[in-house]
Amino acid sequence: MKKLFYCFLSLLFISSGNLFAQKPGDLVVGFETPMSLYKTKGLRTMEFTADVGLNVTNWLAITGKFDTTAGLFDIGGVKSYELTESAGVRFAFKVLKTKYGTLSLNASGGSTLGNPDWKYTYYSGGCYFNMGKGKIKPTLGAGLKYYDTRKKSNLDNYMKVYFSFALWVG
């Protein structure tokens, strides 16, 4: 899975030579609620995410990503939940700017913090549309997130489709 993530990241760098966005050095802050809307293999997730970072170039923003995840499990008819906190990094590549907003491709990765029962490393990729041209932009997104559960846990690895609503400032 790591090779797939690095290939995806490399493809985004190669294809993004003529992209554009805000000015380099501008601060960006985002709040997002990605959630899986359906349950497969016993897991449904909902997350609360905060991002803080910079526009590195006029087409690339890099942010530090901090998540709180509620994992709702249904394994063998037994329902439970786990709350975890994780930290990671997000790369946002702005690929298209229109009069209605900006389309971006995002890639992120990170790992859980502390000592929760559900420990994982995650890899995520998605497509986001920032609506409007003001400083505060409502954003809709969709993507895939892979939870690589660490082997010491009795939980499986999961690949989830997520949908997201966010607010970005910057």
GROMACS .gro file of C-alpha atoms in nm:
model
  170
    1MET     CA    1   0.000   0.000   0.000
    2LYS     CA    2   0.291   0.237   0.069
    3LYS     CA    3   0.414   0.194  -0.288
    4LEU     CA    4   0.069   0.287  -0.420
    5PHE     CA    5   0.066   0.601  -0.203
    6TYR     CA    6   0.414   0.708  -0.322
    7CYS     CA    7   0.320   0.641  -0.687
    8PHE     CA    8   0.006   0.854  -0.645
    9LEU     CA    9   0.207   1.134  -0.483
   10SER     CA   10   0.471   1.120  -0.760
   11LEU     CA   11   0.202   1.133  -1.029
   12LEU     CA   12   0.054   1.445  -0.871
   13PHE     CA   13   0.395   1.618  -0.866
   14ILE     CA   14   0.467   1.527  -1.229
   15SER     CA   15   0.127   1.641  -1.358
   16SER     CA   16   0.111   1.967  -1.168
   17GLY     CA   17   0.369   2.188  -1.339
   18ASN     CA   18   0.124   2.448  -1.470
   19LEU     CA   19  -0.118   2.473  -1.178
   20PHE     CA   20  -0.209   2.779  -0.975
   21ALA     CA   21  -0.369   2.899  -0.650
   22GLN     CA   22  -0.311   3.165  -0.384
   23LYS     CA   23   0.018   3.341  -0.322
   24PRO     CA   24   0.315   3.144  -0.188
   25GLY     CA   25   0.365   3.197   0.184
   26ASP     CA   26  -0.006   3.250   0.263
   27LEU     CA   27  -0.132   3.071   0.573
   28VAL     CA   28  -0.411   2.816   0.517
   29VAL     CA   29  -0.635   2.674   0.789
   30GLY     CA   30  -0.904   2.411   0.738
   31PHE     CA   31  -1.169   2.227   0.937
   32GLU     CA   32  -1.312   1.911   0.783
   33THR     CA   33  -1.557   1.632   0.869
   34PRO     CA   34  -1.489   1.331   0.645
   35MET     CA   35  -1.720   1.036   0.700
   36SER     CA   36  -1.795   0.703   0.539
   37LEU     CA   37  -2.163   0.689   0.454
   38TYR     CA   38  -2.188   0.314   0.432
   39LYS     CA   39  -2.046   0.022   0.623
   40THR     CA   40  -1.828  -0.246   0.467
   41LYS     CA   41  -1.638  -0.518   0.651
   42GLY     CA   42  -1.767  -0.397   0.986
   43LEU     CA   43  -1.644  -0.036   1.006
   44ARG     CA   44  -1.803   0.304   0.965
   45THR     CA   45  -1.598   0.616   1.041
   46MET     CA   46  -1.653   0.981   1.120
   47GLU     CA   47  -1.369   1.224   1.169
   48PHE     CA   48  -1.307   1.577   1.282
   49THR     CA   49  -0.998   1.725   1.122
   50ALA     CA   50  -0.803   2.049   1.164
   51ASP     CA   51  -0.528   2.153   0.921
   52VAL     CA   52  -0.273   2.433   0.950
   53GLY     CA   53  -0.011   2.503   0.685
   54LEU     CA   54   0.121   2.720   0.404
   55ASN     CA   55   0.082   2.769   0.033
   56VAL     CA   56   0.430   2.661  -0.076
   57THR     CA   57   0.383   2.763  -0.439
   58ASN     CA   58   0.092   2.905  -0.633
   59TRP     CA   59  -0.036   2.546  -0.691
   60LEU     CA   60   0.073   2.352  -0.378
   61ALA     CA   61  -0.026   2.379  -0.012
   62ILE     CA   62   0.123   2.161   0.263
   63THR     CA   63  -0.053   2.135   0.598
   64GLY     CA   64  -0.013   1.957   0.927
   65LYS     CA   65  -0.325   1.746   0.983
   66PHE     CA   66  -0.475   1.658   1.322
   67ASP     CA   67  -0.769   1.414   1.337
   68THR     CA   68  -1.008   1.272   1.592
   69THR     CA   69  -1.168   0.956   1.452
   70ALA     CA   70  -1.473   0.770   1.575
   71GLY     CA   71  -1.456   0.415   1.441
   72LEU     CA   72  -1.791   0.236   1.471
   73PHE     CA   73  -1.728  -0.139   1.449
   74ASP     CA   74  -1.972  -0.424   1.388
   75ILE     CA   75  -1.763  -0.745   1.399
   76GLY     CA   76  -1.945  -1.074   1.426
   77GLY     CA   77  -2.263  -0.901   1.545
   78VAL     CA   78  -2.078  -0.728   1.830
   79LYS     CA   79  -2.100  -0.349   1.805
   80SER     CA   80  -1.830  -0.128   1.958
   81TYR     CA   81  -1.650   0.197   1.895
   82GLU     CA   82  -1.301   0.335   1.922
   83LEU     CA   83  -1.194   0.698   1.950
   84THR     CA   84  -0.846   0.778   1.827
   85GLU     CA   85  -0.635   1.084   1.762
   86SER     CA   86  -0.386   1.101   1.479
   87ALA     CA   87  -0.145   1.345   1.319
   88GLY     CA   88  -0.013   1.360   0.967
   89VAL     CA   89   0.059   1.575   0.666
   90ARG     CA   90  -0.156   1.677   0.368
   91PHE     CA   91  -0.046   1.786   0.022
   92ALA     CA   92  -0.311   1.984  -0.170
   93PHE     CA   93  -0.248   2.028  -0.543
   94LYS     CA   94  -0.470   2.293  -0.702
   95VAL     CA   95  -0.542   2.165  -1.053
   96LEU     CA   96  -0.823   2.384  -1.189
   97LYS     CA   97  -0.947   2.731  -1.110
   98THR     CA   98  -1.286   2.852  -1.236
   99LYS     CA   99  -1.509   3.148  -1.160
  100TYR     CA  100  -1.698   2.917  -0.919
  101GLY     CA  101  -1.398   2.794  -0.719
  102THR     CA  102  -1.088   2.575  -0.719
  103LEU     CA  103  -1.057   2.200  -0.777
  104SER     CA  104  -0.774   2.030  -0.589
  105LEU     CA  105  -0.632   1.681  -0.547
  106ASN     CA  106  -0.523   1.598  -0.194
  107ALA     CA  107  -0.291   1.328  -0.065
  108SER     CA  108  -0.232   1.272   0.305
  109GLY     CA  109  -0.083   1.025   0.547
  110GLY     CA  110  -0.036   0.993   0.919
  111SER     CA  111  -0.053   0.775   1.226
  112THR     CA  112  -0.238   0.748   1.557
  113LEU     CA  113  -0.107   0.924   1.866
  114GLY     CA  114  -0.078   0.787   2.217
  115ASN     CA  115  -0.175   0.432   2.304
  116PRO     CA  116  -0.532   0.370   2.177
  117ASP     CA  117  -0.678   0.021   2.129
  118TRP     CA  118  -0.715   0.085   1.753
  119LYS     CA  119  -0.368   0.182   1.627
  120TYR     CA  120  -0.325   0.250   1.256
  121THR     CA  121  -0.132   0.433   0.990
  122TYR     CA  122  -0.349   0.591   0.723
  123TYR     CA  123  -0.307   0.691   0.360
  124SER     CA  124  -0.567   0.905   0.190
  125GLY     CA  125  -0.634   1.061  -0.147
  126GLY     CA  126  -0.926   1.273  -0.256
  127CYS     CA  127  -1.071   1.534  -0.485
  128TYR     CA  128  -1.199   1.860  -0.332
  129PHE     CA  129  -1.384   2.162  -0.469
  130ASN     CA  130  -1.338   2.493  -0.281
  131MET     CA  131  -1.641   2.708  -0.363
  132GLY     CA  132  -1.604   3.082  -0.413
  133LYS     CA  133  -1.313   3.322  -0.421
  134GLY     CA  134  -1.335   3.476  -0.073
  135LYS     CA  135  -1.103   3.411   0.220
  136ILE     CA  136  -1.345   3.156   0.373
  137LYS     CA  137  -1.432   2.877   0.129
  138PRO     CA  138  -1.688   2.601   0.187
  139THR     CA  139  -1.547   2.281   0.040
  140LEU     CA  140  -1.696   1.951  -0.072
  141GLY     CA  141  -1.477   1.645  -0.115
  142ALA     CA  142  -1.469   1.273  -0.178
  143GLY     CA  143  -1.191   1.018  -0.168
  144LEU     CA  144  -1.042   0.693  -0.043
  145LYS     CA  145  -0.877   0.632   0.291
  146TYR     CA  146  -0.681   0.321   0.383
  147TYR     CA  147  -0.644   0.231   0.751
  148ASP     CA  148  -0.338   0.007   0.795
  149THR     CA  149  -0.418  -0.141   1.138
  150ARG     CA  150  -0.107  -0.243   1.321
  151LYS     CA  151  -0.053  -0.616   1.362
  152LYS     CA  152  -0.070  -0.609   1.743
  153SER     CA  153  -0.441  -0.529   1.714
  154ASN     CA  154  -0.711  -0.788   1.650
  155LEU     CA  155  -0.874  -0.554   1.394
  156ASP     CA  156  -0.847  -0.577   1.014
  157ASN     CA  157  -0.713  -0.324   0.766
  158TYR     CA  158  -0.986  -0.117   0.602
  159MET     CA  159  -1.028   0.078   0.278
  160LYS     CA  160  -1.310   0.334   0.304
  161VAL     CA  161  -1.477   0.571   0.058
  162TYR     CA  162  -1.543   0.901   0.232
  163PHE     CA  163  -1.736   1.219   0.165
  164SER     CA  164  -1.640   1.544   0.326
  165PHE     CA  165  -1.755   1.894   0.409
  166ALA     CA  166  -1.491   2.148   0.505
  167LEU     CA  167  -1.426   2.517   0.560
  168TRP     CA  168  -1.091   2.655   0.446
  169VAL     CA  169  -0.950   2.995   0.534
  170GLY     CA  170  -0.671   3.130   0.319
   0.00000   0.00000   0.00000
